[in-house]
XYZ file of C-alpha atoms in Angstrom:
442
model
C -57.889 11.583 29.334
C -58.710 12.956 25.794
C -61.994 14.952 25.091
C -62.809 12.416 22.365
C -63.718 10.003 25.098
C -66.799 12.076 26.128
C -70.009 11.833 24.199
C -70.352 14.510 21.547
C -73.127 16.246 23.385
C -71.050 16.578 26.448
C -67.557 17.577 24.991
C -68.363 21.405 25.077
C -68.039 21.212 28.971
C -64.322 20.549 28.829
C -62.329 23.656 27.956
C -58.972 24.938 28.591
C -60.422 28.183 30.170
C -63.082 28.479 32.840
C -66.821 27.519 32.602
C -69.445 28.261 35.119
C -69.398 25.345 37.430
C -73.140 24.468 37.220
C -75.828 23.994 34.686
C -78.465 26.423 33.977
C -82.103 25.019 34.106
C -83.338 24.646 30.598
C -86.973 25.367 29.433
C -89.386 22.781 30.589
C -92.837 22.049 29.621
C -95.717 23.142 32.038
C -97.591 19.980 33.083
C -100.821 19.210 34.773
C -103.076 16.736 32.994
C -102.019 13.684 35.203
C -103.649 15.602 38.194
C -107.058 14.893 37.018
C -106.592 11.164 37.146
C -107.870 8.973 39.918
C -104.830 6.479 40.587
C -105.763 2.880 41.078
C -103.301 0.001 41.866
C -103.104 -2.518 38.910
C -102.897 -6.004 40.583
C -100.178 -8.163 39.490
C -100.444 -11.862 38.219
C -103.739 -10.866 36.320
C -102.306 -10.013 32.802
C -101.929 -6.710 31.095
C -105.612 -5.806 31.025
C -108.333 -5.339 33.684
C -112.090 -4.751 32.995
C -113.837 -2.755 35.819
C -117.560 -2.284 36.113
C -119.650 0.715 36.989
C -123.270 0.076 38.391
C -126.114 2.324 37.029
C -129.129 3.436 38.967
C -132.809 2.855 38.601
C -135.248 5.503 37.630
C -137.221 7.490 40.403
C -140.798 6.235 40.828
C -143.299 9.180 40.902
C -146.523 7.132 40.050
C -148.505 5.854 43.140
C -149.177 2.001 43.256
C -152.849 1.014 42.338
C -154.544 -0.520 45.291
C -156.611 -2.662 43.069
C -153.448 -4.436 41.754
C -152.017 -4.841 45.285
C -152.725 -8.615 45.195
C -150.966 -11.888 45.083
C -147.343 -12.563 46.011
C -145.915 -9.660 43.871
C -148.203 -6.935 45.018
C -148.774 -5.719 41.584
C -145.082 -4.932 41.282
C -142.868 -5.905 38.214
C -139.345 -6.583 39.261
C -136.792 -4.220 37.471
C -132.983 -4.112 37.484
C -130.279 -1.742 37.218
C -127.709 -1.472 34.292
C -123.973 -1.532 34.129
C -121.190 -0.153 32.078
C -117.664 -1.447 31.933
C -114.376 0.114 31.028
C -110.873 -1.361 30.378
C -107.503 -0.639 31.771
C -104.537 -1.732 29.954
C -100.908 -1.257 31.029
C -97.762 -0.928 29.239
C -94.040 -0.202 30.404
C -92.344 3.061 29.459
C -88.869 4.110 30.483
C -85.513 5.559 29.450
C -81.854 5.669 30.530
C -78.593 7.538 30.550
C -75.287 5.936 30.837
C -72.606 7.803 33.026
C -68.753 7.040 32.838
C -67.544 7.723 36.590
C -63.988 8.457 35.326
C -65.148 11.270 32.697
C -67.601 12.412 35.357
C -64.524 13.521 37.479
C -63.134 15.588 34.441
C -66.195 17.552 33.789
C -66.982 20.909 35.314
C -70.182 19.711 37.032
C -71.643 16.690 38.738
C -73.183 14.821 35.834
C -74.875 12.305 38.240
C -77.176 14.699 39.848
C -77.973 16.447 36.246
C -78.578 12.914 35.008
C -81.001 12.181 37.762
C -82.893 15.436 37.470
C -83.095 15.096 33.622
C -84.566 11.758 34.117
C -87.189 12.985 36.547
C -88.279 15.801 34.234
C -88.550 13.442 31.304
C -90.525 10.698 33.260
C -93.051 13.420 34.448
C -93.583 14.901 30.939
C -93.957 11.591 29.611
C -96.843 10.512 31.980
C -98.394 13.904 31.725
C -98.505 13.578 27.787
C -100.058 10.012 28.082
C -102.737 11.441 30.350
C -103.255 14.278 27.841
C -103.427 11.833 24.866
C -106.058 9.705 26.724
C -108.412 12.474 27.747
C -108.481 13.952 24.322
C -108.631 10.718 22.274
C -111.967 10.109 24.264
C -113.383 13.423 24.369
C -112.664 14.326 20.655
C -114.046 11.196 19.525
C -117.357 10.822 17.375
C -116.890 14.317 15.909
C -115.320 14.583 12.594
C -115.768 15.673 8.895
C -115.893 14.413 5.424
C -112.461 13.971 3.893
C -113.342 13.307 0.182
C -116.505 14.277 -1.481
C -118.599 11.335 -2.755
C -118.580 10.943 -6.633
C -121.906 9.257 -6.383
C -124.153 8.140 -3.529
C -122.655 5.254 -1.767
C -122.253 3.486 1.415
C -118.466 4.083 2.060
C -117.432 7.488 3.270
C -113.932 8.649 4.027
C -113.724 10.648 7.135
C -110.766 12.563 8.831
C -111.120 10.677 12.243
C -112.741 7.428 13.033
C -112.414 7.697 16.800
C -115.670 7.361 18.622
C -117.257 5.383 15.670
C -115.549 2.065 16.111
C -117.397 0.789 19.141
C -120.762 0.768 20.595
C -122.174 -0.180 24.036
C -124.117 -3.437 24.153
C -125.326 -4.330 27.824
C -122.798 -2.101 29.299
C -119.907 -3.573 27.294
C -117.989 -1.812 24.436
C -117.906 -3.887 21.204
C -116.900 -3.269 17.642
C -119.627 -1.745 15.470
C -121.089 -4.326 12.982
C -124.122 -5.136 11.038
C -126.042 -6.019 14.192
C -124.603 -3.578 16.606
C -124.970 -0.278 14.830
C -124.509 3.437 15.581
C -126.809 6.214 14.167
C -124.656 8.912 12.542
C -125.449 12.263 11.363
C -123.734 13.239 8.055
C -124.569 16.549 6.649
C -128.269 17.020 7.167
C -129.414 13.364 7.453
C -128.879 10.329 9.872
C -127.511 7.085 8.619
C -126.885 3.678 10.111
C -123.204 2.899 10.656
C -122.237 -0.799 10.231
C -118.531 -0.567 10.105
C -115.397 1.663 10.658
C -111.904 0.808 9.129
C -108.743 2.783 9.642
C -106.695 3.721 6.528
C -103.679 1.962 5.806
C -101.762 5.074 5.824
C -103.118 7.610 8.397
C -103.676 11.060 6.936
C -105.870 12.612 9.710
C -105.333 16.215 10.487
C -106.866 15.848 13.936
C -104.200 15.502 16.913
C -103.682 11.791 17.220
C -106.606 11.222 14.958
C -107.091 7.948 12.857
C -108.467 8.498 9.329
C -110.526 6.028 7.873
C -113.845 4.751 6.016
C -117.052 4.649 7.527
C -119.500 2.165 5.953
C -123.335 2.667 6.257
C -126.301 0.345 5.748
C -127.497 2.506 3.094
C -126.169 5.059 0.440
C -125.224 8.589 1.667
C -126.212 11.154 -0.693
C -123.516 13.449 -2.413
C -125.133 16.534 -0.773
C -124.327 14.946 2.705
C -121.058 13.400 1.692
C -119.303 16.537 0.535
C -115.929 17.714 1.598
C -115.835 19.204 5.293
C -119.464 18.334 6.055
C -120.103 17.388 9.763
C -119.973 13.808 10.918
C -121.387 13.145 14.362
C -121.997 9.778 16.094
C -125.274 8.932 17.897
C -126.176 5.701 19.591
C -129.742 4.843 18.394
C -130.957 7.926 20.406
C -129.339 6.872 23.784
C -125.945 8.293 23.465
C -124.233 10.865 21.438
C -120.604 11.996 20.785
C -118.825 14.081 23.616
C -119.674 17.614 23.496
C -117.041 19.790 21.762
C -117.673 23.432 22.158
C -116.771 25.819 19.408
C -117.308 29.507 18.964
C -120.361 30.608 16.970
C -121.780 27.237 16.648
C -119.253 25.719 14.179
C -120.047 22.349 13.227
C -116.390 20.931 13.137
C -112.760 21.984 13.301
C -112.519 22.954 9.705
C -115.270 25.507 9.817
C -113.422 27.478 12.658
C -112.383 31.081 11.250
C -109.760 33.495 12.583
C -112.403 35.597 14.554
C -113.689 32.588 16.536
C -111.807 33.311 19.822
C -111.919 31.922 23.266
C -114.469 33.752 25.512
C -115.757 33.713 29.028
C -119.029 32.748 27.566
C -117.609 29.600 26.208
C -116.107 28.790 29.575
C -119.340 29.291 31.235
C -121.220 27.162 28.701
C -118.785 24.360 29.419
C -119.304 24.726 33.090
C -123.001 24.523 32.651
C -122.597 21.419 30.609
C -120.686 19.711 33.424
C -123.006 20.979 36.054
C -125.948 19.734 34.143
C -124.410 16.368 33.998
C -123.837 16.221 37.726
C -120.094 15.962 37.017
C -118.173 16.034 40.471
C -115.705 18.897 40.822
C -111.940 18.496 41.832
C -111.577 20.133 45.104
C -114.644 22.178 44.638
C -113.805 23.559 41.262
C -113.338 22.260 37.618
C -109.979 22.219 35.986
C -109.400 24.403 32.833
C -106.207 23.539 30.952
C -105.337 26.099 28.404
C -102.254 27.543 26.568
C -100.997 31.226 27.001
C -102.704 32.375 23.871
C -106.120 30.950 25.207
C -105.514 32.776 28.352
C -104.570 35.970 26.583
C -107.871 35.833 24.712
C -109.800 35.156 27.977
C -108.319 38.391 29.507
C -109.286 40.350 26.442
C -112.984 39.183 26.612
C -115.440 42.080 27.444
C -117.305 39.721 29.881
C -114.041 38.950 31.683
C -113.074 42.587 31.811
C -116.545 43.692 33.280
C -116.172 41.160 35.991
C -113.104 43.132 37.327
C -114.144 46.583 36.328
C -113.334 49.081 39.023
C -110.911 46.661 40.719
C -108.347 46.338 38.198
C -105.572 47.976 40.142
C -105.726 45.702 43.029
C -106.948 42.321 41.442
C -104.206 39.795 41.350
C -105.740 38.432 38.091
C -104.642 41.627 36.337
C -101.455 42.574 38.355
C -99.833 39.164 37.904
C -101.580 38.403 34.480
C -102.952 35.110 35.773
C -106.332 33.737 36.791
C -106.103 31.057 39.621
C -109.920 30.423 40.390
C -112.978 32.001 38.817
C -116.636 31.149 38.440
C -116.329 27.450 39.426
C -113.171 27.087 37.372
C -109.547 26.561 38.375
C -107.448 27.839 35.440
C -104.224 25.668 35.033
C -101.649 26.943 32.312
C -100.114 24.216 30.270
C -97.742 24.053 27.321
C -98.987 20.607 26.437
C -102.177 21.736 24.716
C -103.003 20.421 21.195
C -102.381 22.990 18.459
C -102.924 22.497 14.823
C -103.118 24.632 11.766
C -106.018 23.809 9.279
C -106.693 25.883 6.231
C -104.360 28.588 7.369
C -106.163 29.012 10.732
C -104.293 27.988 13.986
C -106.662 25.892 16.164
C -106.162 25.809 19.850
C -107.857 23.414 22.334
C -108.599 24.122 25.979
C -110.377 21.403 27.929
C -112.369 21.622 31.114
C -112.285 18.547 33.368
C -114.386 17.363 36.145
C -113.489 14.635 38.911
C -112.270 11.291 37.775
C -112.419 12.167 34.051
C -109.331 10.034 33.817
C -108.291 6.769 35.647
C -104.611 5.941 36.105
C -103.565 2.430 36.552
C -100.151 1.931 38.347
C -98.720 -1.658 38.115
C -98.721 -2.982 41.811
C -95.132 -3.892 42.878
C -93.255 -1.922 40.220
C -90.122 -1.460 42.596
C -90.375 -5.009 44.199
C -87.250 -6.980 44.137
C -87.799 -10.640 43.080
C -84.122 -11.656 43.524
C -81.617 -11.314 46.369
C -78.352 -9.515 45.952
C -79.874 -6.720 43.785
C -76.994 -4.596 42.301
C -79.008 -1.360 41.848
C -80.495 1.368 43.895
C -84.220 1.636 43.262
C -86.330 4.623 44.314
C -90.019 5.075 43.772
C -90.915 8.895 43.162
C -94.618 9.719 42.537
C -95.276 6.016 41.324
C -92.436 6.326 38.921
C -89.397 3.822 39.528
C -85.983 5.422 39.355
C -83.047 2.830 38.992
C -79.336 3.520 39.480
C -77.413 0.365 38.389
C -73.766 -0.051 39.817
C -71.133 -0.587 36.961
C -71.112 -4.125 35.296
C -68.331 -3.411 32.852
C -64.916 -4.690 32.972
C -63.352 -1.542 34.288
C -66.348 -0.907 36.736
C -66.619 2.601 35.445
C -70.057 2.912 33.677
C -73.126 3.072 35.652
C -76.732 3.342 34.375
C -79.373 5.743 35.425
C -82.829 4.777 34.328
C -86.504 5.273 34.996
C -89.689 3.161 34.074
C -93.283 3.140 34.692
C -95.730 0.307 34.240
C -99.317 1.494 34.036
C -101.894 3.173 31.717
C -104.656 5.784 31.567
C -108.269 5.493 30.469
C -111.313 7.758 30.306
C -114.271 5.970 31.800
C -117.802 6.520 30.522
C -120.829 7.523 32.209
C -123.392 5.834 29.702
C -125.728 4.827 32.503
C -126.420 8.364 33.532
C -129.204 9.645 31.342
C -132.068 12.035 31.495
C -134.271 9.385 33.511
C -131.711 9.317 36.280
C -130.503 12.990 36.052
C -133.086 15.136 34.285
C -130.585 17.632 33.093
C -127.988 15.015 31.824
C -126.990 14.783 28.209
C -126.994 11.588 26.319
C -123.169 11.394 25.705
C -121.114 8.467 26.790
C -118.498 10.917 28.037
C -119.682 13.528 30.203
C -116.662 14.543 32.492
C -114.907 16.891 30.217
C -115.478 19.346 27.476
C -113.077 20.305 24.675
C -113.173 23.974 23.572
C -111.855 24.512 20.107
C -111.033 28.226 19.027
C -108.836 30.133 16.656
C -105.561 31.597 17.796
C-alpha cells in the first residue's frame, strides 16, 4: 500500500528505516476548573433549558413583641415571606471524531486505535474544562468594565469595553433584560447614572477575555468628565446588588489601570479569602480552590509575606523543595495552564480565581449513552460523564471505523442574590459571591 493513502499528518510514521514503535506523550494543558462544579442530571424530554429556584431566608427577629398588641387573631404579627432567586441551565451538544482505516493501521509502526482513543479523551476533558472556565469567568468578570471611547459631548449613550453584567437585572428573583422600567444604577467615573439598556456592538472589539463590547444607554446624560476613555464603569442594582468583586493590586479601578509593578501577593490572596468567608461561602473539602498559572505562582513565592511564613524552615518545607504549594491559609493552590492572559497597553494581565463550593453547576443530559434502537453497530462507553463511541466500518470495504466522543450538557454560575447583610451581616451586596477574580501584572 502506497504511503500516499495515509493522511498527510500520519505519513511520517512510514519510513524505510526504523522508528521507535510508540508515540511519545505530547504537551497537555493542565486542567482543573470542572472540579468546582456541582454536577446535576438534566432530565430528558423537557427541552433544552431548565430553570432552578433557590429559596432565600427571612431576617432574624431581635425586637420583642409588644404585649399591648398581642390581641385578636393575628396576635399583633404581620405575615412576612421569604424571597427566591432563579438560575437557568441550558444544554448543548459538543463532540469530535477521528476516522481510522484498519488496513493502514496495520502498516503503521504503532497502534493508532489506542492513540486515537487517548487523543479523544484528552480533547474531551480539555473541552469541558474550558467550558467550565469560560462560565465562571463570564459571571465573575461581569459588571466591571471601562469607557472605550471618550464622549464628544454629554450624552446618554456610552461605548464600553464589555457589557457582560449590565444586560440583566433581578426582578422578583428572576433575571430579566434591563429596560426603562427595570433599571440598574451604574457608576461611571465619579457619578452614578440609571442604566436603561445595553446593546452589543455588531462587530465585537472587546479586549476582555470573552468580553462583549457594546453601548450602555442611560436615562440622563453622562458628563464628558465621567465618560472619558478608560474611566471605571461598575454596575449596581439600586443599592441592593453590585457587580462581582474583582481584586486588583493597589486598588486599581479597572484592568486598563494595572501597571507592571502590580504583582500577585499573599495579601491579595488573603483578601480574597476574607471576602468569601465574609459571604459565608462554603469551602470545597475544607478549603477554597485557587486556580493560578505558573507566573502567578512564582510571584507568590517571591512575596515577602509568603517568605516570612516559611522563614527558618525553607530547607525542609516541601513548598520550597518542590516549588509548589498544595494547601495554605485556607487555600488549595491548583496550577493551571488554562488561565486567561491578555496584553493591554503593553502590560501582560494575568487572572487567578479563588472559588468556593458550588461556584458552578454542571448539567449532564440524562441518558446520553442510552440506546433507543436495537441492533446498535457501535461500542459506547461513558467516562466521567463523557460518551465515547467506536462505530464499526460502514464503508463498502468494511475498513474505516469512526472513533468519536460527545457530551450533552452545560455550565452555569448560580447567583446568591438573596443573601444580603440582613441575613448574613458581613455579606456583600453582590449577586455573585462564590468566587473572586484576582487581576495582576505579569
